[in-house]
Coordinates of N, CA and C in Angstrom, one line a residue:
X17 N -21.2 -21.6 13.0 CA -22.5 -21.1 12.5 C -23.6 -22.1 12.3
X18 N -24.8 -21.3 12.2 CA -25.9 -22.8 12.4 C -25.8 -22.8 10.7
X19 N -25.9 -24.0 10.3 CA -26.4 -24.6 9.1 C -27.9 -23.7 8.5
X20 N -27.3 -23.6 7.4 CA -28.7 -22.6 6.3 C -29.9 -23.7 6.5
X21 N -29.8 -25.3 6.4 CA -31.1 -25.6 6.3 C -32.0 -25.5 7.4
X22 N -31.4 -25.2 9.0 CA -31.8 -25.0 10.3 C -32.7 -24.2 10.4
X23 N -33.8 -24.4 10.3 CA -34.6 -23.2 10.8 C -34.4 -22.6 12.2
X24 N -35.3 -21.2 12.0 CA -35.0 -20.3 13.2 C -36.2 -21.4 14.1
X25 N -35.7 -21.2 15.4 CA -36.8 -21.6 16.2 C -37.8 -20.3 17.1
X26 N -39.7 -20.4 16.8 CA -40.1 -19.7 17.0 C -40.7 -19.9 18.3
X27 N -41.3 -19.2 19.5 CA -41.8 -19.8 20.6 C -43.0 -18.6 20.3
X28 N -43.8 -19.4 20.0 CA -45.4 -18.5 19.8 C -45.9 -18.0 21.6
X29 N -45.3 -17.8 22.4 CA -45.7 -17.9 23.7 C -45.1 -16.7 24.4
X30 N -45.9 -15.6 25.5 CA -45.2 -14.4 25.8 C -44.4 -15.0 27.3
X31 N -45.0 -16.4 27.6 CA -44.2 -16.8 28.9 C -43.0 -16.8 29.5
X32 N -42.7 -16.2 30.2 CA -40.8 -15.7 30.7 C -40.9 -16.7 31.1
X33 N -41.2 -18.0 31.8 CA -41.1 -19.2 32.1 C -40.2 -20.3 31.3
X34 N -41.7 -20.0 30.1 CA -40.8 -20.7 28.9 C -39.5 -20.7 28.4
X35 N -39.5 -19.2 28.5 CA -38.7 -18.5 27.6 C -36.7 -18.6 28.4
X36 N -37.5 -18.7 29.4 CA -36.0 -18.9 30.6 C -35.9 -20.9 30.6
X37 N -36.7 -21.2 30.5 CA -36.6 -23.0 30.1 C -35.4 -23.2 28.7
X38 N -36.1 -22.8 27.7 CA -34.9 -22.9 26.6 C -34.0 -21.9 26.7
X39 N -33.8 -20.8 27.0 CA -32.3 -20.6 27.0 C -31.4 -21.5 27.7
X40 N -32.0 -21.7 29.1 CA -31.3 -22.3 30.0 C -30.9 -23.6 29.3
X41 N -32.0 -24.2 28.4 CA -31.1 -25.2 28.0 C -30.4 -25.1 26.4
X42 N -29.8 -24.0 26.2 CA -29.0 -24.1 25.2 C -29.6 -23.1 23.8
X43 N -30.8 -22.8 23.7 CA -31.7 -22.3 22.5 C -31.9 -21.1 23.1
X44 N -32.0 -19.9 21.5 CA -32.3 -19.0 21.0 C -33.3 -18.3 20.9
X45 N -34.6 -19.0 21.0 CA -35.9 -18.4 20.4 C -36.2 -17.6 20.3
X46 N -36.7 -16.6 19.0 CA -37.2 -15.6 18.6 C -38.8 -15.7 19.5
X47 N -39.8 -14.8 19.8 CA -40.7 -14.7 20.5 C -41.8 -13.7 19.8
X48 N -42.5 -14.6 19.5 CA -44.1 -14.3 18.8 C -45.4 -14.4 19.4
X49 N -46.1 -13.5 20.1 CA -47.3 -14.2 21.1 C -48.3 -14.2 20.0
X50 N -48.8 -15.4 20.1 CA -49.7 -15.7 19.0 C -51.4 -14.9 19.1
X51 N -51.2 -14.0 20.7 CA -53.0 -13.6 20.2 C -54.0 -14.4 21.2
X52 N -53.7 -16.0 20.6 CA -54.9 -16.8 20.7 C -55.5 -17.1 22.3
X53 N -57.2 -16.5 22.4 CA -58.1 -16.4 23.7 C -57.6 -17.9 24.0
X54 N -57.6 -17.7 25.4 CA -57.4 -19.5 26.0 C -58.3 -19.9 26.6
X55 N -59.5 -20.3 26.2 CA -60.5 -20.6 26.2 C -61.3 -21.8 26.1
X56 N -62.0 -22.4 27.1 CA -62.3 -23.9 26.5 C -64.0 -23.8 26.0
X57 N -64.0 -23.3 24.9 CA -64.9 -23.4 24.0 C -65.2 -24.7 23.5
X58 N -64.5 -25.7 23.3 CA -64.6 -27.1 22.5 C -64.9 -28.0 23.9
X59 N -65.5 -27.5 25.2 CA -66.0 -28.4 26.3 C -64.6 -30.0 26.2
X60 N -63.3 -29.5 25.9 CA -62.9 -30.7 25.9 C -61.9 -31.2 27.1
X61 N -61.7 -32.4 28.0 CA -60.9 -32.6 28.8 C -59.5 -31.9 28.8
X62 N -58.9 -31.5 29.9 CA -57.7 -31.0 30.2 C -56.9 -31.2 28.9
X63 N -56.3 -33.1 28.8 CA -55.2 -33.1 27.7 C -55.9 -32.7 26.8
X64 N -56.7 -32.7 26.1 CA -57.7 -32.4 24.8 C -57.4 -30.8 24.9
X65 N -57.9 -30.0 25.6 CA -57.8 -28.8 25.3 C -56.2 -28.3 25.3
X66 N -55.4 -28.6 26.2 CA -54.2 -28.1 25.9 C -53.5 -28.2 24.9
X67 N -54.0 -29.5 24.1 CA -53.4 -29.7 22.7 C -54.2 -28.8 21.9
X68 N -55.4 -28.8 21.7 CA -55.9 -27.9 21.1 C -55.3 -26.3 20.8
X69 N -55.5 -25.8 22.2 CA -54.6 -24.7 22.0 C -53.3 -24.6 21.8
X70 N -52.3 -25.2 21.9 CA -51.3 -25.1 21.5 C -51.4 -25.5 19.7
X71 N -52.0 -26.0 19.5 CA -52.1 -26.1 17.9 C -52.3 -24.4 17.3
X72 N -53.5 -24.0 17.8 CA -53.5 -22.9 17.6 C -52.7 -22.1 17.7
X73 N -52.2 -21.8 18.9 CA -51.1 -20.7 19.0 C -49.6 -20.9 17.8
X74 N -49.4 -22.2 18.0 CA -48.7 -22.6 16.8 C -48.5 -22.3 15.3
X75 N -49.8 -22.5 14.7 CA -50.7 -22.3 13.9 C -50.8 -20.8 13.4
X76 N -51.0 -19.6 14.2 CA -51.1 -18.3 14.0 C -49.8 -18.0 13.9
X77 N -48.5 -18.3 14.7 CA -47.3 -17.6 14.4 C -46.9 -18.2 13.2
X78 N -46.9 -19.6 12.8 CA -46.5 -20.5 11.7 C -46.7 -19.3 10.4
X79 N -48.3 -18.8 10.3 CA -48.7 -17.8 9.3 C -47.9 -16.7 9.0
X80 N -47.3 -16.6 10.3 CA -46.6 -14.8 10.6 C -45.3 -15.4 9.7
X81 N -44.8 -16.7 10.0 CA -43.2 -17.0 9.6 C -43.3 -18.4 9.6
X82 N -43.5 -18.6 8.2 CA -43.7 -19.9 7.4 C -42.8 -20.2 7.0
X83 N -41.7 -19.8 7.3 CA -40.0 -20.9 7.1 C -39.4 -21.3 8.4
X84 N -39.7 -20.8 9.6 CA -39.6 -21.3 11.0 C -39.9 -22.2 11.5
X85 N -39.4 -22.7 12.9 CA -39.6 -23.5 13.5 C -40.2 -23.2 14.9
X86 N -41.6 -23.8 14.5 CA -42.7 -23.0 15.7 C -42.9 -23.5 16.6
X87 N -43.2 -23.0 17.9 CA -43.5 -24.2 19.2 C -44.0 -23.5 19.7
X88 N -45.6 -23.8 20.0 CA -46.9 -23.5 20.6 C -47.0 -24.6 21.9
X89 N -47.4 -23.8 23.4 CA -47.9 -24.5 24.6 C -48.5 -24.1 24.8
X90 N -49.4 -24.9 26.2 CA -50.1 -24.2 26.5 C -50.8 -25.5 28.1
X91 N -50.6 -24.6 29.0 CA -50.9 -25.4 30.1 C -52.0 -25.1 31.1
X92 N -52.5 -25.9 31.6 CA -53.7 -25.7 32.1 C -53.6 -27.1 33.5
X93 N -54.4 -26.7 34.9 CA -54.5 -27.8 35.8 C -55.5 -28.4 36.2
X94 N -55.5 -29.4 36.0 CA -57.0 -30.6 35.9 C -57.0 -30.7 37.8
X95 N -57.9 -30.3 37.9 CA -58.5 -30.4 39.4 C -59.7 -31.4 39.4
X96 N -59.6 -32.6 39.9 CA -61.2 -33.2 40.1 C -61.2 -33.3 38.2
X97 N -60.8 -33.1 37.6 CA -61.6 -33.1 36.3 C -62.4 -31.8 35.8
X98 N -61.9 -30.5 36.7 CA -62.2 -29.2 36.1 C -60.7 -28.5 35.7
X99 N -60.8 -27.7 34.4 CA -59.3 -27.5 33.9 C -59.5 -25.7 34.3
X100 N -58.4 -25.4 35.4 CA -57.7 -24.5 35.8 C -56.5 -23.8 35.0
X101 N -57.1 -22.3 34.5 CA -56.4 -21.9 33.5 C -55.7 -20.7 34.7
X102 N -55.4 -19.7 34.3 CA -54.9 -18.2 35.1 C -56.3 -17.4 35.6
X103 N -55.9 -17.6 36.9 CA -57.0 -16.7 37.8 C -57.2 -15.3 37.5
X104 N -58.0 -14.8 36.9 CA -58.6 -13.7 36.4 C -58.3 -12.4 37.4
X105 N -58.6 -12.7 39.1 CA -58.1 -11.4 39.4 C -57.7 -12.2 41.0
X106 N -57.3 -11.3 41.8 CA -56.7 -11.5 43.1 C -57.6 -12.3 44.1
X107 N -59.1 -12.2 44.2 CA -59.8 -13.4 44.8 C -60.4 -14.1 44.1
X108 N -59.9 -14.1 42.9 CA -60.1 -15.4 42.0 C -59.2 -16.6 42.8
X109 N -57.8 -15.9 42.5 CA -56.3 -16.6 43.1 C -56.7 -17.3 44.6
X110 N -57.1 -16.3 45.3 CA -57.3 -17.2 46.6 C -58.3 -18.4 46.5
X111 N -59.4 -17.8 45.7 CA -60.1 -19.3 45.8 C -59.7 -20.3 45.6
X112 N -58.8 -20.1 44.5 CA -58.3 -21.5 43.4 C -57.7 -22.3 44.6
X113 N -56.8 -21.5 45.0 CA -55.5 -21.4 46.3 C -56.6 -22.7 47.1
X114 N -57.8 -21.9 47.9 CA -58.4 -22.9 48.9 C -58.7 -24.2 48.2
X115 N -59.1 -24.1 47.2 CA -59.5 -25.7 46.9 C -58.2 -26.6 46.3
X116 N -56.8 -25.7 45.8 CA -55.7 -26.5 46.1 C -55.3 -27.0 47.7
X117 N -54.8 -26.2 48.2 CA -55.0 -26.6 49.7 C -54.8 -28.1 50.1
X118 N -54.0 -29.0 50.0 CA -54.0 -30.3 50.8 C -54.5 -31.6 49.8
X119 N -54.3 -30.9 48.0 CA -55.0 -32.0 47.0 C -54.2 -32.4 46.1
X120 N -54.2 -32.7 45.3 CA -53.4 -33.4 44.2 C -54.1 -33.1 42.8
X121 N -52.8 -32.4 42.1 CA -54.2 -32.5 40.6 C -52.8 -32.8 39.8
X122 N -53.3 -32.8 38.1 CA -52.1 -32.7 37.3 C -52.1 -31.7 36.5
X123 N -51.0 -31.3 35.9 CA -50.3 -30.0 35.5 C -50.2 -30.8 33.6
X124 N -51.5 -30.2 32.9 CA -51.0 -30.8 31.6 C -50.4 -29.3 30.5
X125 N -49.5 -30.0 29.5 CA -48.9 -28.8 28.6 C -49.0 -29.7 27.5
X126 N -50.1 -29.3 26.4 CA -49.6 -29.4 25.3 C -48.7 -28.3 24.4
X127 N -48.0 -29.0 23.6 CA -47.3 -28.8 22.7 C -47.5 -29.1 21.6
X128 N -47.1 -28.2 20.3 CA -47.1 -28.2 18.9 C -46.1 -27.5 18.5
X129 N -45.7 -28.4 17.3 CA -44.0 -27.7 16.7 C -45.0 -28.0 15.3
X130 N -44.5 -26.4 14.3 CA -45.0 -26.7 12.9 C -43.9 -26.5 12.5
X131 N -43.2 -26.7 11.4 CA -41.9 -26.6 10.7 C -42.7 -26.1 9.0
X132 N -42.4 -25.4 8.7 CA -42.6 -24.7 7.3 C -44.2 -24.5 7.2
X133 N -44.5 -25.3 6.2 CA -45.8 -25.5 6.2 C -46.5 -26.2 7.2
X134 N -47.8 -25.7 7.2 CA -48.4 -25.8 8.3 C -48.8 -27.4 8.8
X135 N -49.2 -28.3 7.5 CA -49.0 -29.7 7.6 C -47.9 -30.1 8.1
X136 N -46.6 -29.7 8.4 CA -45.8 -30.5 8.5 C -45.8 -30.0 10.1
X137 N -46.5 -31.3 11.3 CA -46.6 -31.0 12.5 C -46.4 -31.9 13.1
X138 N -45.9 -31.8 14.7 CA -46.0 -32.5 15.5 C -46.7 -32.2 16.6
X139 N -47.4 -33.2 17.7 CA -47.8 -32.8 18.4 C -47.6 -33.7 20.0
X140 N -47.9 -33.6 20.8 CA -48.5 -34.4 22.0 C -48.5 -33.0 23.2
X141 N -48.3 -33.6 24.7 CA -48.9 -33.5 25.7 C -48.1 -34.3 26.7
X142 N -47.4 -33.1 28.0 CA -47.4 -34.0 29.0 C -47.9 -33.6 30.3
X143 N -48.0 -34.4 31.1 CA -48.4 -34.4 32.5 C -47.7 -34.9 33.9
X144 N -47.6 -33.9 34.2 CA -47.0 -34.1 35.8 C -48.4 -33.6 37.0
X145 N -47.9 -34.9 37.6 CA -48.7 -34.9 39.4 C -48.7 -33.9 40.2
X146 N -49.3 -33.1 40.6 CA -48.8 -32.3 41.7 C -49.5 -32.4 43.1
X147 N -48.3 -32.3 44.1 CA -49.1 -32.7 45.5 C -48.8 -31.4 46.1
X148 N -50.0 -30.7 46.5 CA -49.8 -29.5 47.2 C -50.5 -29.2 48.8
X149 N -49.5 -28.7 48.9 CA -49.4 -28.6 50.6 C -50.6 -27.7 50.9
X150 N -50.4 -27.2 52.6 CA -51.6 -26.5 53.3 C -51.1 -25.6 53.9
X151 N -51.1 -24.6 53.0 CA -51.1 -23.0 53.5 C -52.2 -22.4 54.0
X152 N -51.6 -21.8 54.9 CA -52.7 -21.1 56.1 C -53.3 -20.1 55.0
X153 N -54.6 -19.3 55.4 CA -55.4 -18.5 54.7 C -54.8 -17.2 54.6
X154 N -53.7 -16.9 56.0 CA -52.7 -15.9 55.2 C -51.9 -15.8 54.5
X155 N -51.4 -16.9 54.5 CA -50.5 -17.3 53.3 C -50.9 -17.6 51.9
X156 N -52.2 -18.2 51.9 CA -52.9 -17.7 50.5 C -52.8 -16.4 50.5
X157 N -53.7 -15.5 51.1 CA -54.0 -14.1 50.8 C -52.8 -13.4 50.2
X158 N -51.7 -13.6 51.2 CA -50.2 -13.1 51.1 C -49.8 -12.8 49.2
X159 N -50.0 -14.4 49.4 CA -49.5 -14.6 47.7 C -50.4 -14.6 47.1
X160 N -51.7 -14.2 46.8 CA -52.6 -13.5 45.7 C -51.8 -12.1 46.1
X161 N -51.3 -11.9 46.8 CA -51.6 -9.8 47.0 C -49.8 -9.7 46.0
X162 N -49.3 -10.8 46.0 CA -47.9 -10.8 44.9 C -48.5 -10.3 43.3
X163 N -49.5 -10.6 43.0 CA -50.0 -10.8 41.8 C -48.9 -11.9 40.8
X164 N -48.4 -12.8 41.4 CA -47.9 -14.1 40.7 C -49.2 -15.0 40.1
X165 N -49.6 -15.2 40.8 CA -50.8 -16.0 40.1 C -51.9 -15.9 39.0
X166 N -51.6 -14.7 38.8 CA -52.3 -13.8 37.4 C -51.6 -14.1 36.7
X167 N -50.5 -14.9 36.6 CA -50.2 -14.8 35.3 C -50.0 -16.8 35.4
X168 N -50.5 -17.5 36.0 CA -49.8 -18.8 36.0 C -51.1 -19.7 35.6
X169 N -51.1 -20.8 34.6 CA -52.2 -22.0 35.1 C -52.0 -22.2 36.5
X170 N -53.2 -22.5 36.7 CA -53.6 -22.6 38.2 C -52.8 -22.1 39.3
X171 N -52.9 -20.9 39.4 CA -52.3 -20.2 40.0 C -50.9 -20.7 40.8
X172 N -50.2 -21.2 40.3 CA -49.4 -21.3 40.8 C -47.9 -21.7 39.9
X173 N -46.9 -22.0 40.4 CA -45.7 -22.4 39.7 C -44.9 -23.2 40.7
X174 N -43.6 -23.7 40.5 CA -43.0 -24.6 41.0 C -41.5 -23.8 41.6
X175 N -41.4 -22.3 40.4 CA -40.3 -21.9 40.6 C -40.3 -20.4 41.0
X176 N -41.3 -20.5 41.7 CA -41.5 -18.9 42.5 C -41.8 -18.8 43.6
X177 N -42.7 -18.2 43.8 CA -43.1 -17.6 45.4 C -44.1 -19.0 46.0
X178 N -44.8 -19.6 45.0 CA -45.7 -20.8 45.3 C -44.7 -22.1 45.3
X179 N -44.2 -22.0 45.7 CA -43.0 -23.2 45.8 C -42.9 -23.7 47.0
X180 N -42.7 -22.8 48.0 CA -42.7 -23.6 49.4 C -44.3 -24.1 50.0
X181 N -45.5 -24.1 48.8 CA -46.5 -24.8 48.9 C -47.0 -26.0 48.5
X182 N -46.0 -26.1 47.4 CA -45.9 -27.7 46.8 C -45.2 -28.4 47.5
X183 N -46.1 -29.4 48.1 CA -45.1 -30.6 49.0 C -44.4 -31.8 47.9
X184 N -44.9 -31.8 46.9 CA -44.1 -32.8 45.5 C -44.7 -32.5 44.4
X185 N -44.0 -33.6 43.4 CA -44.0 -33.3 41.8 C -43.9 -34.7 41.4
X186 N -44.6 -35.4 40.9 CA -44.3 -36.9 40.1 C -44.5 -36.5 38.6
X187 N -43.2 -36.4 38.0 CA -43.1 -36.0 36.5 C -42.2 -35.1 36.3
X188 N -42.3 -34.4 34.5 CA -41.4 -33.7 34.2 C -41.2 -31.8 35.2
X189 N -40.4 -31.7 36.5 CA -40.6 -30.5 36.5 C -40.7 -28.8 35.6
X190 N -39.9 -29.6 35.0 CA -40.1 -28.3 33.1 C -41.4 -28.3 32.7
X191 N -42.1 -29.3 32.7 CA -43.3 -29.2 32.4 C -44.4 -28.4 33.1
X192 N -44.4 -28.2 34.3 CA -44.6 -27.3 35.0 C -44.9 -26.1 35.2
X193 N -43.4 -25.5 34.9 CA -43.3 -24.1 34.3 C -43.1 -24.1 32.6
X194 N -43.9 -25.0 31.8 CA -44.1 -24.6 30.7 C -43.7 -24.9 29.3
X195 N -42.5 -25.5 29.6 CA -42.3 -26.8 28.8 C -41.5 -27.5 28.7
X196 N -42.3 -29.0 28.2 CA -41.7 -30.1 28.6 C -40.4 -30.4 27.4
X197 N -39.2 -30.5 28.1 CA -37.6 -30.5 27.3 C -37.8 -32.3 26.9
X198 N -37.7 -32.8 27.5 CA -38.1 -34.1 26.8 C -39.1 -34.1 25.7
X199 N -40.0 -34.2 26.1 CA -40.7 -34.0 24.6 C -41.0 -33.2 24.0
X200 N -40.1 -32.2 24.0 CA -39.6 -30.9 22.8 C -38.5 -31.9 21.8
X201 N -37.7 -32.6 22.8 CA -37.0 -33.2 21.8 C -37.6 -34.2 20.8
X202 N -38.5 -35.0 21.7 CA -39.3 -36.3 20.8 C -40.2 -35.9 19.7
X203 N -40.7 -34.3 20.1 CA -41.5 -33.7 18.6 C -40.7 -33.2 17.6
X204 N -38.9 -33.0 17.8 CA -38.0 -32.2 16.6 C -37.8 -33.3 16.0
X205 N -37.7 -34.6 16.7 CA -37.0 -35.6 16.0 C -38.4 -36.1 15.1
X206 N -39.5 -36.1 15.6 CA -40.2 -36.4 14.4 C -40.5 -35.9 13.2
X207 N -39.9 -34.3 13.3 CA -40.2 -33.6 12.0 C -38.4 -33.5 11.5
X208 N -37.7 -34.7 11.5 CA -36.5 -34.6 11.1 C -35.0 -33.6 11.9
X209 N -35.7 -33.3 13.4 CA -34.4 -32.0 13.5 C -34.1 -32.5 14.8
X210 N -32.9 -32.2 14.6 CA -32.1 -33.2 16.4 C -31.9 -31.7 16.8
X211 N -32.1 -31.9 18.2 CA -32.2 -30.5 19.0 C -30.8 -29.9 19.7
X212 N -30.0 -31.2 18.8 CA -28.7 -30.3 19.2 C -28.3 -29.4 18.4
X213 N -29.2 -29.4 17.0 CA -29.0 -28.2 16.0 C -29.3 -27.1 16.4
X214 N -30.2 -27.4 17.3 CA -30.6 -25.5 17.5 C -30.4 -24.9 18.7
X215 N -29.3 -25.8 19.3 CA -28.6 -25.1 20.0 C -27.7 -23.9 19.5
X216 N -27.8 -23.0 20.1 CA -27.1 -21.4 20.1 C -25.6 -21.4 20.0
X217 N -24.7 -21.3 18.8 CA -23.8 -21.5 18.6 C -22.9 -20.8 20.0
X218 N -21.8 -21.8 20.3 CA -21.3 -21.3 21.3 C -19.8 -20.1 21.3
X219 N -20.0 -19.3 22.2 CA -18.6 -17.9 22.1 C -17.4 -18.3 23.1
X220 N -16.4 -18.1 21.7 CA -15.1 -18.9 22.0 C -14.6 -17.4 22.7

């Protein structure tokens, strides 16, 4: 059994991405969507805002369940230095699509873990490279008409239908689809919790 002082771990995030990341590696998370508009109201660069909002989304479930262990992301794709959030509707998707096409951008995810009280936080942010290939204009259209990309930063993912469009990845691939397992661990260890605790007791 897990230990009483173990908190439950919360994932403020409705992302089946995420959500299939930590089971896959071993965790339980209860599942809280925090609400919070993803919005860059604070004009602030890519890592700047993804931290941002993940504090927030953190922040609101923290409120809901102030004895948990909360973990807020949030990812967004820095193109040129404009931050690419989820394409709003199906030729939103394609455009994004054209100006991916043959470029390179980075894929940032911040993260926030609050543990009890809301002071007691950790934070950062990682980033992976992405080099994406040249799909023909029917093969954009194709995959906008999937409705995958409505639900992705920058319309795309690494572990779906947009996959045989990415020609590489320099970085964490988890990070990608949503979060980064490395530094999930380096944020538990700073608020005191080794993340082999919250691994999901195993059935004998």
């Amino acid at each position: 059994m897990v230990p009483e002082e173990i908190p439950a771990l919360v994932l403020a995030s409705g992302s089946r991405g995420r959500l299939r990341l930590l089971r896959d590696a071993g965790f339980d998370p209860e599942v809280i969507v925090s609400g919070i508009a993803e919005t860059n109201d604070d004009g602030l660069p890519t890592a700047g805002l993804v931290t941002a909002l993940a504090e927030r989304k953190a922040s609101a479930v923290a409120a809901i369940r102030p004895g948990a262990l909360v973990l807020g992301c949030d990812s967004l794709l820095d193109l040129d230095g404009a931050s690419l959030g989820k394409p709003a509707t199906q030729q939103d998707a394609i455009a994004v699509w054209k100006r991916l096409a043959g470029s390179e951008g980075t894929l940032y995810t911040g993260h926030c873990l609050i543990h009890g009280r809301a002071e007691d936080r950790a934070t950062g942010v990682a980033a992976t490279t992405i080099r994406f290939g040249s799909p023909t204009d029917a093969e954009i259209a194709a995959y906008a008409a999937t409705g995958e990309p409505l639900s992705l930063a920058g319309a795309f993912s690494i572990d779906g239908r947009a996959a045989p469009f990415v020609d590489g990845i320099d970085g964490d691939p988890g990070n990608v689809i949503g979060v980064s397992l490395p530094l999930l661990r380096r944020l538990l260890a700073q608020l005191g919790v080794s993340v082999t605790d919250l691994w999901r007791p195993r059935v004998s």
